Structure formats: structure tokens, C-alpha cells
């Protein structure tokens, strides 16, 4: 079986979050010779496959087998992969069974490696992820088996295969702000306290403002207003309260506490309540890390491209690796149809991704 055949097999599993649909057992059987460990919780399956080849450092490939629902407007059955004009169409082709196929096939074919190779897979990355990768990492820490380095094969390329890898991710802070006023008749504004009027002169101090200046790795942490609502949808009653929601994709230079301090400064004269939650925290792997340098060189060896080091985009399971002190990077096929109808990737990209991973493993730990 080659990497394309393997991808077609993986795509045939209807592995909607958090159901792996049997795909993890198949991968376990495909990688005979690797020691398998399952840590399953609350319906989520997590598989760790490991093989020690030598005494060198531990390199892990990680990813997820679960996919989002297919939705409508597909031209073909999303769980029966179709090859057309050099592309493979099915749910999960880009996100991220192409990456899984590439590193599983790489580990299948490895003969010599001065160190330990492993694979970490979860069936719940597209969902809440509460019982996914982080649960397995906690288990590995208890056993003293945490990897030194990790590559997550999420789709990272922008327009050309090999043009971008991710060396970090921004965090995500959610804000829920309520301004209390006093409801009244629109004809007697002096008898009411209108929270919309109170917000108006402050809005430009929060909407779209940068909380830091960014740096070489991250864009500035910007406050993005996502929802404002208040009132009763009538024209003659002023609202008694106003609710505002915002999100900050924060770099390592801005914390949740600094967001709170900024809101307190802007709204200190008003009757308001602020709730902040944080779904993920920012992290970055240094540009001189071994895994960054080796992967960058392997991409150049295969594609001839000088790849861009990026931290753009949303969150991924790489945030968990970073939290456990593991140097982690992400690299996979072009990201342009993920979660969309007729999701697809090209056969050439899948084959080249596998070649990059093979080159990476070959040169990672020299004997």
C-alpha cells in the first residue's frame, strides 16, 4: 500500500467527531512493530504508537482522525473518496487525513532511526477536545514518555505546497460585557439611563484596537467586537441594559489580565460587569529549534522553497504540545477547502508531504 492508497482507505471511515469509526484500530494494525497505547475517555479514543530504534531524541507525529459533518452541496458522497483531475475529493482530505496518511506511511517505511518515533492520534480535535490529545499527553507525562519534538500534520500551506509552516498559535480570549442602565420612554431621555449612549463615546477605545504591537512571530493582539445587543426592538423604549461580546486572538505579549485592565480603564465610570474566558493560550516554538530547522530544510530539499514561519490562523492541538514544553511545528497540504463542500487535495501534495516527512526522519537524528 502506498500513501495515496492509505489516504483513500482512511477517507472511507465516516469518523465524525468524536467517533473514530474503527480507523484507529486499522492504523494500529497497519503499523505492526509499534507499541500501542490507548487512553479513552468519555467516548473519545486516543492512540499512541511508539517504536524505539536507537538512543537519540524522541520525535512524534500527531494529528486527528475525526472530521466535521459533511453538510450539503457536495457533488459526490463525502465519505466515498473520488479521484478527479488529479485531486481526491472527500471529507477530511485536507483536514487532516492527508497528513495522517503521510506520517503513518513514513513510520511504516522507516528502517533506521537514531531515536524514538511515535504517533499520537485523537478522535476529538474538531470538537471540544477536552478528552483528546491533552489526556494522552498527561498519560505520557506520568509514564515519562513525552516526546522531545512534535510535528502536527495540519494543513498549513497557503497557495503552494511547502510555502508555510506554523511555529506557534495565538491564544483566544472571549469577553462578555454587560452595561446596566435604566429603561425608560424615548420621549423622556432625561428620566432614563441609556447604556447605548453610554457606550457610544467609549466604543472607539475598544473596537479594533491593538492591545500590543506584535513582534517577529505574532501580529498585534486586536480586540474584535463580535456582538452588540440591547433593547426590545421597539422605537419608543430605551434599553435597560446592553450586552457586548468580543474576542482577542492574543499573542504572548497580552494576557487575560491585561484585557481586563483595559476594559476597567475604559468603563470605570459605568455600572458594568465583565466576564472573560480563555479557550486557548498562545505559544511559539523558537525559530532556532531543531524541529523548525530540520523541517524547513526538508521542505527545501523536496520543493526548493524557502518556507514561511507563521503563527496565523485559529487554534489546534499544537497548543497542548506547547503547554507541555514540547517543541512543536505544524506542516501539511494546502489549506483552501477545509470544512467546505467538495473538500479536496491533490495527489501530488499528498505524495510530496510523505517525501518531506521521510526526508525529515532520515536527517533528524544523525547516527
mmCIF file of C-alpha atoms in Angstrom:
data_model
loop_
_atom_site.group_PDB
_atom_site.id
_atom_site.type_symbol
_atom_site.label_atom_id
_atom_site.label_comp_id
_atom_site.label_asym_id
_atom_site.label_seq_id
_atom_site.Cartn_x
_atom_site.Cartn_y
_atom_site.Cartn_z
ATOM 1 C CA UNK A 1 0.000 0.000 0.000
ATOM 2 C CA UNK A 2 1.357 3.456 -0.885
ATOM 3 C CA UNK A 3 0.463 6.777 0.727
ATOM 4 C CA UNK A 4 -2.389 7.512 -1.710
ATOM 5 C CA UNK A 5 -3.950 4.078 -1.183
ATOM 6 C CA UNK A 6 -3.634 4.616 2.568
ATOM 7 C CA UNK A 7 -5.340 8.010 2.335
ATOM 8 C CA UNK A 8 -8.213 6.557 0.322
ATOM 9 C CA UNK A 9 -8.659 3.895 2.983
ATOM 10 C CA UNK A 10 -8.710 6.462 5.820
ATOM 11 C CA UNK A 11 -11.190 8.669 3.970
ATOM 12 C CA UNK A 12 -13.636 5.767 3.735
ATOM 13 C CA UNK A 13 -14.077 5.795 7.528
ATOM 14 C CA UNK A 14 -17.017 8.042 8.470
ATOM 15 C CA UNK A 15 -15.200 9.333 11.548
ATOM 16 C CA UNK A 16 -17.423 12.198 12.660
ATOM 17 C CA UNK A 17 -16.269 13.742 15.939
ATOM 18 C CA UNK A 18 -15.756 12.010 18.349
ATOM 19 C CA UNK A 19 -16.221 8.664 16.576
ATOM 20 C CA UNK A 20 -13.074 7.227 15.016
ATOM 21 C CA UNK A 21 -15.287 4.676 13.167
ATOM 22 C CA UNK A 22 -12.612 1.983 13.543
ATOM 23 C CA UNK A 23 -9.844 3.976 11.839
ATOM 24 C CA UNK A 24 -7.524 3.892 14.856
ATOM 25 C CA UNK A 25 -7.613 0.101 15.062
ATOM 26 C CA UNK A 26 -6.800 -0.046 11.367
ATOM 27 C CA UNK A 27 -3.797 2.270 11.814
ATOM 28 C CA UNK A 28 -2.621 0.190 14.785
ATOM 29 C CA UNK A 29 -2.717 -2.988 12.701
ATOM 30 C CA UNK A 30 -1.041 -1.233 9.759
ATOM 31 C CA UNK A 31 1.924 -0.198 11.917
ATOM 32 C CA UNK A 32 2.911 -3.603 13.189
ATOM 33 C CA UNK A 33 6.045 -3.401 15.298
ATOM 34 C CA UNK A 34 4.919 -0.254 17.092
ATOM 35 C CA UNK A 35 3.770 -0.492 20.703
ATOM 36 C CA UNK A 36 0.182 0.726 21.024
ATOM 37 C CA UNK A 37 -1.376 2.521 23.994
ATOM 38 C CA UNK A 38 -5.000 3.649 24.157
ATOM 39 C CA UNK A 39 -6.276 6.224 26.619
ATOM 40 C CA UNK A 40 -10.020 6.560 26.020
ATOM 41 C CA UNK A 41 -12.353 8.819 27.953
ATOM 42 C CA UNK A 42 -15.980 9.934 27.610
ATOM 43 C CA UNK A 43 -16.352 8.367 24.169
ATOM 44 C CA UNK A 44 -13.091 9.850 22.837
ATOM 45 C CA UNK A 45 -10.379 7.493 21.630
ATOM 46 C CA UNK A 46 -6.697 8.421 21.805
ATOM 47 C CA UNK A 47 -3.949 6.207 20.383
ATOM 48 C CA UNK A 48 -0.197 6.417 20.946
ATOM 49 C CA UNK A 49 2.108 4.267 18.810
ATOM 50 C CA UNK A 50 5.809 4.153 19.659
ATOM 51 C CA UNK A 51 8.929 2.377 18.437
ATOM 52 C CA UNK A 52 12.445 2.805 19.776
ATOM 53 C CA UNK A 53 15.079 2.498 17.058
ATOM 54 C CA UNK A 54 18.055 3.979 18.919
ATOM 55 C CA UNK A 55 19.189 6.134 21.822
ATOM 56 C CA UNK A 56 18.607 9.533 20.209
ATOM 57 C CA UNK A 57 15.812 12.029 20.736
ATOM 58 C CA UNK A 58 12.102 11.282 20.553
ATOM 59 C CA UNK A 59 10.225 12.636 17.511
ATOM 60 C CA UNK A 60 6.441 12.413 17.467
ATOM 61 C CA UNK A 61 3.957 12.889 14.630
ATOM 62 C CA UNK A 62 0.496 13.925 15.807
ATOM 63 C CA UNK A 63 -2.936 14.555 14.390
ATOM 64 C CA UNK A 64 -6.598 13.670 14.423
ATOM 65 C CA UNK A 65 -8.774 11.205 12.531
ATOM 66 C CA UNK A 66 -12.083 12.908 13.291
ATOM 67 C CA UNK A 67 -13.800 15.184 10.792
ATOM 68 C CA UNK A 68 -16.589 17.748 10.844
ATOM 69 C CA UNK A 69 -20.029 16.863 9.414
ATOM 70 C CA UNK A 70 -20.185 16.924 5.624
ATOM 71 C CA UNK A 71 -23.032 19.390 5.217
ATOM 72 C CA UNK A 72 -24.821 19.987 1.919
ATOM 73 C CA UNK A 73 -23.893 20.844 -1.676
ATOM 74 C CA UNK A 74 -21.430 18.019 -2.285
ATOM 75 C CA UNK A 75 -21.107 16.769 -5.853
ATOM 76 C CA UNK A 76 -20.222 13.270 -4.611
ATOM 77 C CA UNK A 77 -20.653 11.156 -1.476
ATOM 78 C CA UNK A 78 -18.291 12.844 1.036
ATOM 79 C CA UNK A 79 -17.367 9.507 2.604
ATOM 80 C CA UNK A 80 -16.644 7.694 -0.640
ATOM 81 C CA UNK A 81 -13.400 9.233 -1.913
ATOM 82 C CA UNK A 82 -13.360 10.145 -5.596
ATOM 83 C CA UNK A 83 -10.309 10.921 -7.734
ATOM 84 C CA UNK A 84 -10.881 13.512 -10.440
ATOM 85 C CA UNK A 85 -8.330 15.542 -12.404
ATOM 86 C CA UNK A 86 -5.514 14.631 -10.039
ATOM 87 C CA UNK A 87 -7.440 15.540 -6.898
ATOM 88 C CA UNK A 88 -9.051 13.419 -4.185
ATOM 89 C CA UNK A 89 -12.495 14.557 -3.011
ATOM 90 C CA UNK A 90 -13.883 13.544 0.403
ATOM 91 C CA UNK A 91 -14.465 14.981 3.846
ATOM 92 C CA UNK A 92 -11.128 15.104 5.668
ATOM 93 C CA UNK A 93 -8.821 15.177 2.650
ATOM 94 C CA UNK A 94 -7.141 18.381 3.822
ATOM 95 C CA UNK A 95 -8.205 18.403 7.447
ATOM 96 C CA UNK A 96 -6.371 16.214 8.128
ATOM 97 C CA UNK A 97 -6.324 12.651 6.858
ATOM 98 C CA UNK A 98 -3.799 13.564 4.144
ATOM 99 C CA UNK A 99 -1.369 14.484 6.916
ATOM 100 C CA UNK A 100 -2.166 11.353 8.899
ATOM 101 C CA UNK A 101 -1.630 9.166 5.832
ATOM 102 C CA UNK A 102 1.696 10.869 5.098
ATOM 103 C CA UNK A 103 3.208 10.353 8.532
ATOM 104 C CA UNK A 104 1.747 6.879 9.066
ATOM 105 C CA UNK A 105 3.251 5.760 5.753
ATOM 106 C CA UNK A 106 6.547 7.405 6.736
ATOM 107 C CA UNK A 107 6.666 5.494 10.010
ATOM 108 C CA UNK A 108 5.668 2.296 8.185
ATOM 109 C CA UNK A 109 8.659 2.525 5.859
ATOM 110 C CA UNK A 110 11.336 3.692 8.323
ATOM 111 C CA UNK A 111 14.140 1.147 8.688
ATOM 112 C CA UNK A 112 16.755 3.034 10.672
ATOM 113 C CA UNK A 113 16.345 5.956 13.047
ATOM 114 C CA UNK A 114 18.675 7.001 15.827
ATOM 115 C CA UNK A 115 15.997 7.627 18.402
ATOM 116 C CA UNK A 116 12.318 7.002 19.139
ATOM 117 C CA UNK A 117 9.500 7.546 16.652
ATOM 118 C CA UNK A 118 5.910 7.848 17.751
ATOM 119 C CA UNK A 119 2.437 8.786 16.555
ATOM 120 C CA UNK A 120 -0.288 10.420 18.671
ATOM 121 C CA UNK A 121 -3.818 10.360 17.284
ATOM 122 C CA UNK A 122 -7.134 11.516 18.697
ATOM 123 C CA UNK A 123 -10.769 11.236 17.628
ATOM 124 C CA UNK A 124 -11.739 14.606 19.152
ATOM 125 C CA UNK A 125 -9.882 17.584 17.738
ATOM 126 C CA UNK A 126 -12.785 19.085 15.800
ATOM 127 C CA UNK A 127 -14.951 19.039 18.929
ATOM 128 C CA UNK A 128 -14.239 20.424 22.374
ATOM 129 C CA UNK A 129 -11.024 18.420 22.639
ATOM 130 C CA UNK A 130 -11.480 18.096 26.411
ATOM 131 C CA UNK A 131 -10.713 14.366 26.378
ATOM 132 C CA UNK A 132 -8.458 14.310 23.327
ATOM 133 C CA UNK A 133 -4.751 14.981 22.874
ATOM 134 C CA UNK A 134 -4.327 16.591 26.288
ATOM 135 C CA UNK A 135 -5.499 13.395 28.036
ATOM 136 C CA UNK A 136 -2.888 11.334 26.212
ATOM 137 C CA UNK A 137 -0.169 13.891 26.967
ATOM 138 C CA UNK A 138 -0.996 13.718 30.671
ATOM 139 C CA UNK A 139 -0.667 9.930 30.496
ATOM 140 C CA UNK A 140 2.665 10.155 28.676
ATOM 141 C CA UNK A 141 3.993 12.608 31.237
ATOM 142 C CA UNK A 142 3.113 10.202 34.039
ATOM 143 C CA UNK A 143 4.966 7.430 32.193
ATOM 144 C CA UNK A 144 7.976 9.605 31.335
ATOM 145 C CA UNK A 145 7.305 9.209 27.608
ATOM 146 C CA UNK A 146 6.691 12.773 26.454
ATOM 147 C CA UNK A 147 8.380 13.427 23.094
ATOM 148 C CA UNK A 148 11.163 15.962 22.662
ATOM 149 C CA UNK A 149 9.731 17.270 19.394
ATOM 150 C CA UNK A 150 6.437 17.023 17.570
ATOM 151 C CA UNK A 151 5.135 17.606 14.046
ATOM 152 C CA UNK A 152 1.378 18.032 13.630
ATOM 153 C CA UNK A 153 0.286 17.491 10.037
ATOM 154 C CA UNK A 154 -2.482 20.104 9.925
ATOM 155 C CA UNK A 155 -2.932 21.781 6.510
ATOM 156 C CA UNK A 156 -0.663 24.857 6.687
ATOM 157 C CA UNK A 157 0.312 25.789 3.135
ATOM 158 C CA UNK A 158 -1.293 28.892 1.662
ATOM 159 C CA UNK A 159 -1.039 28.907 -2.148
ATOM 160 C CA UNK A 160 1.785 26.495 -2.977
ATOM 161 C CA UNK A 161 2.747 23.262 -1.276
ATOM 162 C CA UNK A 162 5.679 23.966 1.029
ATOM 163 C CA UNK A 163 5.182 27.718 1.338
ATOM 164 C CA UNK A 164 4.307 27.848 5.065
ATOM 165 C CA UNK A 165 4.657 26.030 8.359
ATOM 166 C CA UNK A 166 3.281 27.111 11.717
ATOM 167 C CA UNK A 167 5.676 27.535 14.624
ATOM 168 C CA UNK A 168 3.074 28.838 17.062
ATOM 169 C CA UNK A 169 -0.522 29.850 17.551
ATOM 170 C CA UNK A 170 -2.288 32.791 19.103
ATOM 171 C CA UNK A 171 -4.499 32.329 22.134
ATOM 172 C CA UNK A 172 -8.199 33.147 22.206
ATOM 173 C CA UNK A 173 -9.804 35.326 24.889
ATOM 174 C CA UNK A 174 -13.581 35.777 24.889
ATOM 175 C CA UNK A 175 -15.196 38.769 26.554
ATOM 176 C CA UNK A 176 -18.805 39.201 27.735
ATOM 177 C CA UNK A 177 -19.590 42.751 28.840
ATOM 178 C CA UNK A 178 -22.918 43.954 30.267
ATOM 179 C CA UNK A 179 -23.675 47.650 30.836
ATOM 180 C CA UNK A 180 -26.574 48.340 33.211
ATOM 181 C CA UNK A 181 -28.809 51.312 32.509
ATOM 182 C CA UNK A 182 -32.346 52.361 33.339
ATOM 183 C CA UNK A 183 -35.170 51.609 30.957
ATOM 184 C CA UNK A 184 -37.428 54.500 30.018
ATOM 185 C CA UNK A 185 -39.596 56.248 27.442
ATOM 186 C CA UNK A 186 -37.777 57.538 24.380
ATOM 187 C CA UNK A 187 -39.660 60.836 24.702
ATOM 188 C CA UNK A 188 -38.172 61.417 28.187
ATOM 189 C CA UNK A 189 -34.468 60.509 27.843
ATOM 190 C CA UNK A 190 -33.608 62.597 30.926
ATOM 191 C CA UNK A 191 -35.550 60.113 33.087
ATOM 192 C CA UNK A 192 -33.650 57.079 31.748
ATOM 193 C CA UNK A 193 -30.059 55.885 31.642
ATOM 194 C CA UNK A 194 -29.415 54.703 28.113
ATOM 195 C CA UNK A 195 -26.486 52.216 28.002
ATOM 196 C CA UNK A 196 -26.200 52.622 24.230
ATOM 197 C CA UNK A 197 -25.486 56.324 24.687
ATOM 198 C CA UNK A 198 -23.016 55.455 27.438
ATOM 199 C CA UNK A 199 -21.172 53.053 25.160
ATOM 200 C CA UNK A 200 -21.030 55.354 22.142
ATOM 201 C CA UNK A 201 -18.126 57.617 23.248
ATOM 202 C CA UNK A 202 -16.175 54.597 24.513
ATOM 203 C CA UNK A 203 -16.604 52.282 21.539
ATOM 204 C CA UNK A 204 -13.639 53.638 19.596
ATOM 205 C CA UNK A 205 -11.408 52.870 22.585
ATOM 206 C CA UNK A 206 -12.139 49.129 22.319
ATOM 207 C CA UNK A 207 -13.366 48.338 18.806
ATOM 208 C CA UNK A 208 -10.481 47.085 16.680
ATOM 209 C CA UNK A 209 -7.770 48.499 18.929
ATOM 210 C CA UNK A 210 -4.419 46.744 19.279
ATOM 211 C CA UNK A 211 -3.509 45.749 22.815
ATOM 212 C CA UNK A 212 0.152 45.269 21.900
ATOM 213 C CA UNK A 213 2.428 45.967 18.939
ATOM 214 C CA UNK A 214 3.107 42.368 17.990
ATOM 215 C CA UNK A 215 6.613 41.053 17.300
ATOM 216 C CA UNK A 216 8.563 38.966 14.803
ATOM 217 C CA UNK A 217 6.320 35.966 15.463
ATOM 218 C CA UNK A 218 2.882 37.443 16.152
ATOM 219 C CA UNK A 219 0.601 40.108 14.750
ATOM 220 C CA UNK A 220 -0.768 42.598 17.317
ATOM 221 C CA UNK A 221 -3.422 41.303 19.704
ATOM 222 C CA UNK A 222 -6.568 43.056 18.461
ATOM 223 C CA UNK A 223 -9.873 43.440 20.252
ATOM 224 C CA UNK A 224 -12.615 42.393 17.824
ATOM 225 C CA UNK A 225 -16.238 43.226 18.670
ATOM 226 C CA UNK A 226 -18.441 40.288 17.674
ATOM 227 C CA UNK A 227 -21.899 41.226 19.007
ATOM 228 C CA UNK A 228 -23.791 44.189 20.481
ATOM 229 C CA UNK A 229 -27.417 43.968 21.507
ATOM 230 C CA UNK A 230 -29.912 45.699 23.793
ATOM 231 C CA UNK A 231 -33.478 46.910 23.878
ATOM 232 C CA UNK A 232 -36.834 45.417 22.956
ATOM 233 C CA UNK A 233 -36.813 46.038 19.203
ATOM 234 C CA UNK A 234 -39.259 48.919 19.557
ATOM 235 C CA UNK A 235 -38.683 52.607 18.847
ATOM 236 C CA UNK A 236 -40.209 54.198 21.930
ATOM 237 C CA UNK A 237 -38.438 52.347 24.800
ATOM 238 C CA UNK A 238 -34.794 52.875 25.697
ATOM 239 C CA UNK A 239 -32.909 49.721 26.777
ATOM 240 C CA UNK A 240 -32.335 48.859 30.402
ATOM 241 C CA UNK A 241 -29.080 47.099 29.647
ATOM 242 C CA UNK A 242 -26.682 46.392 26.803
ATOM 243 C CA UNK A 243 -24.639 43.280 26.125
ATOM 244 C CA UNK A 244 -21.431 43.298 24.131
ATOM 245 C CA UNK A 245 -19.222 40.372 23.134
ATOM 246 C CA UNK A 246 -15.653 40.485 21.879
ATOM 247 C CA UNK A 247 -12.723 38.234 21.062
ATOM 248 C CA UNK A 248 -8.980 38.800 21.317
ATOM 249 C CA UNK A 249 -6.629 36.485 19.462
ATOM 250 C CA UNK A 250 -3.753 37.218 21.782
ATOM 251 C CA UNK A 251 -0.028 36.863 21.352
ATOM 252 C CA UNK A 252 2.391 36.054 24.159
ATOM 253 C CA UNK A 253 2.591 39.822 24.825
ATOM 254 C CA UNK A 254 -1.020 40.218 26.030
ATOM 255 C CA UNK A 255 -2.664 38.306 28.867
ATOM 256 C CA UNK A 256 -6.243 37.958 30.031
ATOM 257 C CA UNK A 257 -5.487 40.236 32.974
ATOM 258 C CA UNK A 258 -4.251 42.980 30.651
ATOM 259 C CA UNK A 259 -7.516 42.753 28.693
ATOM 260 C CA UNK A 260 -9.432 43.174 31.958
ATOM 261 C CA UNK A 261 -7.345 46.179 32.957
ATOM 262 C CA UNK A 262 -8.034 47.857 29.612
ATOM 263 C CA UNK A 263 -11.794 47.358 29.977
ATOM 264 C CA UNK A 264 -11.697 48.610 33.566
ATOM 265 C CA UNK A 265 -9.891 51.753 32.448
ATOM 266 C CA UNK A 266 -12.428 52.451 29.680
ATOM 267 C CA UNK A 267 -15.605 51.652 31.636
ATOM 268 C CA UNK A 268 -14.650 52.652 35.200
ATOM 269 C CA UNK A 269 -17.423 55.271 35.482
ATOM 270 C CA UNK A 270 -20.205 52.935 34.352
ATOM 271 C CA UNK A 271 -22.248 50.208 36.002
ATOM 272 C CA UNK A 272 -20.917 47.189 34.138
ATOM 273 C CA UNK A 273 -19.995 43.538 34.542
ATOM 274 C CA UNK A 274 -17.217 41.764 32.615
ATOM 275 C CA UNK A 275 -16.651 38.047 32.214
ATOM 276 C CA UNK A 276 -13.558 36.721 30.452
ATOM 277 C CA UNK A 277 -12.887 33.152 29.362
ATOM 278 C CA UNK A 278 -9.896 31.701 27.572
ATOM 279 C CA UNK A 279 -10.205 28.653 25.328
ATOM 280 C CA UNK A 280 -6.543 28.505 24.354
ATOM 281 C CA UNK A 281 -3.261 30.122 25.264
ATOM 282 C CA UNK A 282 -0.568 31.432 22.912
ATOM 283 C CA UNK A 283 2.683 29.601 22.369
ATOM 284 C CA UNK A 284 5.628 29.748 19.993
ATOM 285 C CA UNK A 285 8.482 27.379 19.169
ATOM 286 C CA UNK A 286 11.734 29.288 18.719
ATOM 287 C CA UNK A 287 12.992 29.673 15.176
ATOM 288 C CA UNK A 288 16.310 28.052 16.060
ATOM 289 C CA UNK A 289 14.652 24.917 17.454
ATOM 290 C CA UNK A 290 15.921 21.702 15.932
ATOM 291 C CA UNK A 291 12.493 20.668 14.677
ATOM 292 C CA UNK A 292 11.984 24.030 12.922
ATOM 293 C CA UNK A 293 15.373 23.928 11.243
ATOM 294 C CA UNK A 294 15.148 20.282 10.186
ATOM 295 C CA UNK A 295 11.626 20.576 8.784
ATOM 296 C CA UNK A 296 12.470 23.795 6.942
ATOM 297 C CA UNK A 297 15.467 22.110 5.347
ATOM 298 C CA UNK A 298 13.473 19.024 4.350
ATOM 299 C CA UNK A 299 10.813 21.196 2.703
ATOM 300 C CA UNK A 300 13.554 22.962 0.749
ATOM 301 C CA UNK A 301 15.150 19.624 -0.200
ATOM 302 C CA UNK A 302 11.861 18.400 -1.671
ATOM 303 C CA UNK A 303 10.233 21.563 -3.061
ATOM 304 C CA UNK A 304 13.091 24.026 -3.422
ATOM 305 C CA UNK A 305 11.075 26.597 -1.439
ATOM 306 C CA UNK A 306 12.133 28.797 1.460
ATOM 307 C CA UNK A 307 9.122 28.222 3.688
ATOM 308 C CA UNK A 308 7.469 30.973 5.729
ATOM 309 C CA UNK A 309 7.304 30.578 9.511
ATOM 310 C CA UNK A 310 3.778 31.550 10.562
ATOM 311 C CA UNK A 311 1.609 31.840 13.659
ATOM 312 C CA UNK A 312 -1.578 32.865 11.832
ATOM 313 C CA UNK A 313 -4.923 31.102 11.996
ATOM 314 C CA UNK A 314 -7.050 29.624 14.722
ATOM 315 C CA UNK A 315 -6.234 27.039 17.350
ATOM 316 C CA UNK A 316 -5.059 23.440 17.008
ATOM 317 C CA UNK A 317 -3.826 20.630 19.232
ATOM 318 C CA UNK A 318 -0.343 22.130 18.926
ATOM 319 C CA UNK A 319 -1.350 24.376 21.847
ATOM 320 C CA UNK A 320 -1.392 21.316 24.098
ATOM 321 C CA UNK A 321 2.090 20.287 22.987
ATOM 322 C CA UNK A 322 3.391 23.768 23.710
ATOM 323 C CA UNK A 323 1.828 23.719 27.178
ATOM 324 C CA UNK A 324 3.738 20.509 27.961
ATOM 325 C CA UNK A 325 7.056 22.062 26.927
ATOM 326 C CA UNK A 326 7.319 20.142 23.656
ATOM 327 C CA UNK A 327 8.849 21.941 20.672
ATOM 328 C CA UNK A 328 6.075 21.638 18.087
ATOM 329 C CA UNK A 329 5.536 22.713 14.481
ATOM 330 C CA UNK A 330 2.690 22.162 12.042
ATOM 331 C CA UNK A 331 3.024 21.281 8.387
ATOM 332 C CA UNK A 332 0.630 19.823 5.858
ATOM 333 C CA UNK A 333 -1.039 20.302 2.496
ATOM 334 C CA UNK A 334 -2.631 23.493 1.141
ATOM 335 C CA UNK A 335 -5.485 24.816 3.274
ATOM 336 C CA UNK A 336 -8.223 26.122 0.979
ATOM 337 C CA UNK A 337 -11.210 23.751 1.212
ATOM 338 C CA UNK A 338 -11.230 22.581 4.840
ATOM 339 C CA UNK A 339 -14.735 22.203 6.342
ATOM 340 C CA UNK A 340 -16.220 23.164 2.956
ATOM 341 C CA UNK A 341 -18.340 21.180 0.471
ATOM 342 C CA UNK A 342 -16.210 19.221 -2.008
ATOM 343 C CA UNK A 343 -13.156 19.291 0.262
ATOM 344 C CA UNK A 344 -10.188 18.027 -1.739
ATOM 345 C CA UNK A 345 -6.430 17.816 -2.008
ATOM 346 C CA UNK A 346 -4.140 16.897 -4.871
ATOM 347 C CA UNK A 347 -2.414 13.556 -5.166
ATOM 348 C CA UNK A 348 0.885 15.355 -5.810
ATOM 349 C CA UNK A 349 0.651 17.219 -2.489
ATOM 350 C CA UNK A 350 -0.016 14.033 -0.530
ATOM 351 C CA UNK A 351 2.916 12.280 -2.158
ATOM 352 C CA UNK A 352 5.240 15.240 -1.613
ATOM 353 C CA UNK A 353 4.166 15.582 2.020
ATOM 354 C CA UNK A 354 5.146 11.973 2.596
ATOM 355 C CA UNK A 355 8.518 12.586 0.910
ATOM 356 C CA UNK A 356 9.137 15.625 3.154
ATOM 357 C CA UNK A 357 8.405 13.577 6.271
ATOM 358 C CA UNK A 358 10.674 10.763 5.089
ATOM 359 C CA UNK A 359 13.483 13.247 4.449
ATOM 360 C CA UNK A 360 12.873 14.780 7.878
ATOM 361 C CA UNK A 361 13.138 11.427 9.633
ATOM 362 C CA UNK A 362 16.231 10.483 7.617
ATOM 363 C CA UNK A 363 18.155 13.586 8.659
ATOM 364 C CA UNK A 364 16.655 14.277 12.079
ATOM 365 C CA UNK A 365 18.948 12.250 14.341
ATOM 366 C CA UNK A 366 22.237 11.515 12.673
ATOM 367 C CA UNK A 367 23.994 8.356 13.763
#
